[in-house]
Short mmCIF file of C-alpha atoms in Angstrom, two decimals:
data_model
loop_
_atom_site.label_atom_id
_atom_site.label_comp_id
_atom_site.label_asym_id
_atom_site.label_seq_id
_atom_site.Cartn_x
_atom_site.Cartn_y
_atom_site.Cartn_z
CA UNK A 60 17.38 14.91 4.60
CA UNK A 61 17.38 11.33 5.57
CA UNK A 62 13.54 11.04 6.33
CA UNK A 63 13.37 12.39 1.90
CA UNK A 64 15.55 9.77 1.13
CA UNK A 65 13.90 7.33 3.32
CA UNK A 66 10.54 8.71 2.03
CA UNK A 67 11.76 8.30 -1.60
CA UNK A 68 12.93 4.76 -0.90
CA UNK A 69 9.72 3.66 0.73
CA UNK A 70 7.40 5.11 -2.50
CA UNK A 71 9.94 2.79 -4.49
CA UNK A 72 9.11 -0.68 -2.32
CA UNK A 73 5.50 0.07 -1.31
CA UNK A 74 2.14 -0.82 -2.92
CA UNK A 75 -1.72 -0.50 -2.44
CA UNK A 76 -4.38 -2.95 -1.55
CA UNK A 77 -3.76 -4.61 -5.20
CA UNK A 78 0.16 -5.97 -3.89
CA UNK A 79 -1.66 -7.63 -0.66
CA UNK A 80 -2.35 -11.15 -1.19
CA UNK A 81 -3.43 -11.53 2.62
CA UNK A 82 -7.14 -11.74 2.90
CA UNK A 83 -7.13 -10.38 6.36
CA UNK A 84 -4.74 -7.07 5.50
CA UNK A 85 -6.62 -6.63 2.57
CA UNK A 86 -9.73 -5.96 4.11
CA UNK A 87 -7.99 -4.52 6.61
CA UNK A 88 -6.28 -2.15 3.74
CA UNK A 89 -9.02 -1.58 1.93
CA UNK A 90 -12.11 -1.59 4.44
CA UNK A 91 -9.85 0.46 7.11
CA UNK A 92 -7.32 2.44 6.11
CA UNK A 93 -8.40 3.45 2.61
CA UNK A 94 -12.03 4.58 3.94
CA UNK A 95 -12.72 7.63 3.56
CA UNK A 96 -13.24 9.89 6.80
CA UNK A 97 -13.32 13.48 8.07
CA UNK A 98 -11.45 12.93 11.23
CA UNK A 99 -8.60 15.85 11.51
CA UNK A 100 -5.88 14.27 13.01
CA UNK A 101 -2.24 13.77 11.83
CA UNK A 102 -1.76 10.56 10.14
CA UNK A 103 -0.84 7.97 12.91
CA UNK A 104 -3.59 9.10 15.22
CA UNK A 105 -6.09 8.88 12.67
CA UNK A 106 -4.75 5.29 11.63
CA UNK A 107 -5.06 4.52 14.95
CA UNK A 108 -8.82 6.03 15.40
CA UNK A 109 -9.60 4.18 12.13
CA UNK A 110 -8.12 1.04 13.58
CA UNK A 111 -10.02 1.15 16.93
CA UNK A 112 -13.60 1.64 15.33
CA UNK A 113 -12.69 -1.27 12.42
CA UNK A 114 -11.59 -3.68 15.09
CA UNK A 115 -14.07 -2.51 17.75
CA UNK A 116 -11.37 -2.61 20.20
CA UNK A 117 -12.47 -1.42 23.79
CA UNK A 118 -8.93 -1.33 25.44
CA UNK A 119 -5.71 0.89 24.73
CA UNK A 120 -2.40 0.50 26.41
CA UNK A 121 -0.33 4.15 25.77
CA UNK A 122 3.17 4.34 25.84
CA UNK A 123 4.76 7.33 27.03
CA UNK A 124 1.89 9.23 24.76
CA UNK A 125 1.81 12.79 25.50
CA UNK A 126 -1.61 14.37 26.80
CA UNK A 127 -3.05 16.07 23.65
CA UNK A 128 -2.80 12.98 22.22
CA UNK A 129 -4.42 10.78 24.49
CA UNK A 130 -7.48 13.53 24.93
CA UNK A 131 -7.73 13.22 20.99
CA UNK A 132 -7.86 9.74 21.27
CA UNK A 133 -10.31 9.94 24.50
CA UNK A 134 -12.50 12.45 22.06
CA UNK A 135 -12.54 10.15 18.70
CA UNK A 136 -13.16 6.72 20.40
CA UNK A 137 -15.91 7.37 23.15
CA UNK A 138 -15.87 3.81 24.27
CA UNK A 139 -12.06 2.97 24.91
CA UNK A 140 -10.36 2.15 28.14
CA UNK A 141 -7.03 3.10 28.74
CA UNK A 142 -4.96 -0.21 30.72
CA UNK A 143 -1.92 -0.62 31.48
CA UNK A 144 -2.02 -4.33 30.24
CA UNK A 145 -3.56 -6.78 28.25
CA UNK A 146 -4.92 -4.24 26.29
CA UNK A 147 -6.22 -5.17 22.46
CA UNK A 148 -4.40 -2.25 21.02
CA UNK A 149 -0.91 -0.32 21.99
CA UNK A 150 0.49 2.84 20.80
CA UNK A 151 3.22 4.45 21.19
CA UNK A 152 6.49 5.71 19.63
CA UNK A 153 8.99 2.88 18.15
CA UNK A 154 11.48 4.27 20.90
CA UNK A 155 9.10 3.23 23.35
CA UNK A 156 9.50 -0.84 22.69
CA UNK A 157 12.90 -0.97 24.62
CA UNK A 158 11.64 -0.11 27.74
CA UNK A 159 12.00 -1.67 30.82
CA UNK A 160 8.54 -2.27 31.98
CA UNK A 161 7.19 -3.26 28.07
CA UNK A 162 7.91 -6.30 26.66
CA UNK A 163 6.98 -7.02 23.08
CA UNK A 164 6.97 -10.70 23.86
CA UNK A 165 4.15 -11.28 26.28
CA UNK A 166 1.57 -9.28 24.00
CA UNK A 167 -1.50 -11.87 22.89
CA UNK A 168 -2.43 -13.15 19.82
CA UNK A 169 -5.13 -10.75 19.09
CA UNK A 170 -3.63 -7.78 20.24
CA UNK A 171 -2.90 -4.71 17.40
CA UNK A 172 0.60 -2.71 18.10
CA UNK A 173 1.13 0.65 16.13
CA UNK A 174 3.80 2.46 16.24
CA UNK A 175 5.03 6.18 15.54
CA UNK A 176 8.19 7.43 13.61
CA UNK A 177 9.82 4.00 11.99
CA UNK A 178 11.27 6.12 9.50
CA UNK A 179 12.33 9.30 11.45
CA UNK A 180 16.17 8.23 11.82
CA UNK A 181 17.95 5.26 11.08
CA UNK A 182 18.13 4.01 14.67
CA UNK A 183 14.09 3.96 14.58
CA UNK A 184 14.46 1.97 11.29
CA UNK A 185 16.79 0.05 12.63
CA UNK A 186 14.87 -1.10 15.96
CA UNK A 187 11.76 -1.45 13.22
CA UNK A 188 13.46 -4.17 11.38
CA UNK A 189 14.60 -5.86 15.18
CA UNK A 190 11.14 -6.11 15.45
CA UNK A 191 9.59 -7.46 12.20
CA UNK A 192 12.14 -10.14 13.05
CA UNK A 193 10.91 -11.06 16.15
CA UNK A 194 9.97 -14.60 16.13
CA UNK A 195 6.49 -13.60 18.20
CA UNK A 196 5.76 -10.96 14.84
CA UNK A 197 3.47 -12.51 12.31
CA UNK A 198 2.65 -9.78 10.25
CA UNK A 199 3.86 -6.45 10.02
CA UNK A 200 3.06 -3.29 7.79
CA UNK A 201 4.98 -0.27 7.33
CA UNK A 202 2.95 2.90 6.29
CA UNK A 203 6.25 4.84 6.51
CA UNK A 204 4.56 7.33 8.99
CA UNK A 205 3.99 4.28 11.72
CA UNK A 206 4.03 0.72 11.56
CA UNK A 207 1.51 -1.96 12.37
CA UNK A 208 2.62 -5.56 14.16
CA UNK A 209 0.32 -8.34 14.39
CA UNK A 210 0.95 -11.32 16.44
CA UNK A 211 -1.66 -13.77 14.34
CA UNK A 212 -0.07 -17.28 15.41
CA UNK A 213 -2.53 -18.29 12.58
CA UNK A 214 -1.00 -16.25 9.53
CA UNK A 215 2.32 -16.63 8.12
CA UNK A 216 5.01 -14.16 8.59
CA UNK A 217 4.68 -11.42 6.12
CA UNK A 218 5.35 -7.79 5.85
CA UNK A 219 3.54 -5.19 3.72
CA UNK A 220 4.67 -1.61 2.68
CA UNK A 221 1.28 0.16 2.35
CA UNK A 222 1.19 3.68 0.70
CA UNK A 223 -1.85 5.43 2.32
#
C-alpha cells in the first residue's frame, strides 16, 4: 500500500523533459532516457544500460548487486569494467549508501550514482532525501523506480522528478 500512495504522490510532483530547465538533464532526459530501445530489462537496469552507452562510461562500481544482475549488465555493456573504486558510474540499492566501506563523499565530480528502490518504504525515502541534501549532491533526479545523483561542482543544486 505505501509504494501506491507513494506512486500516486510522485505522478502528482513529477514532470517530463518540458519541466527541466537544465540543459545538461534535458538532454540527458530527452536524448537518454526517453530513447526508444528494445533492451528487456526491468526499469533500473535498463536506465542504467541506457546511461552507460549515453555517457560512454567504461567503469562500474556494484554495490552488493546480486549475480543475474551484474551478468545482465556484463551482457548489455560489452565494454565495462567492474572496480571497486573510482569508478564513473555506481549502482546499487539506496540501502547500500550506509555502508561501512562506501562513502558518498569521496565520489568525483564526474562520477554518475543510481540507485534502486527510493520509494520502496519510507526509510528508503527517507535516506533518499539525506542524500539529495548532501552538501557534495548537485543534482539529483528521482524516477520513482531509482534515483540519479550527480556531483557537477559546476551546476547548481537542483532536483528533478522525471516520469519515464
Amino acid at each position: 500500500m505505501y509504494r501506491l500512495i507513494s506512486y500516486l504522490k510522485f505522478l502528482c510532483s513529477a514532470t517530463n523533459q518540458h519541466g527541466v530547465h537544465s540543459p545538461f538533464v534535458y538532454n540527458y532526459v530527452t536524448k537518454c532516457l526517453y530513447k526508444k530501445t528494445k533492451i528487456k530489462l526491468p526499469i533500473t537496469l535498463k536506465v542504467l544500460v541506457k546511461s552507460v552507452h549515453y555517457f560512454d562510461y567504461r567503469t562500474i562500481h556494484l554495490l552488493n548487486t546480486s549475480k543475474s544482475s551484474k551478468e545482465k549488465i556484463i551482457t548489455n555493456c560489452p565494454n565495462i569494467s567492474i572496480v571497486d573504486s573510482n569508478a564513473a558510474i555506481v549502482f546499487g540499492d539506496i540501502t547500500d549508501i550506509n555502508k561501512p566501506n562506501f562513502k558518498v563523499n569521496d565520489l568525483s565530480n564526474d562520477t554518475m550514482l543510481l540507485l534502486d528502490g527510493i520509494h520502496k518504504n519510507p526509510q528508503n525515502l527517507k535516506k533518499w532525501k539525506q542524500l539529495k541534501e548532501m552538501e557534495h549532491v548537485r543534482v539529483t533526479l528521482d524516477l520513482f523506480y531509482c534515483g540519479i545523483v550527480f556531483f557537477r561542482k559546476e551546476q547548481v543544486k537542483e532536483h528533478f522528478k522525471i516520469r519515464i
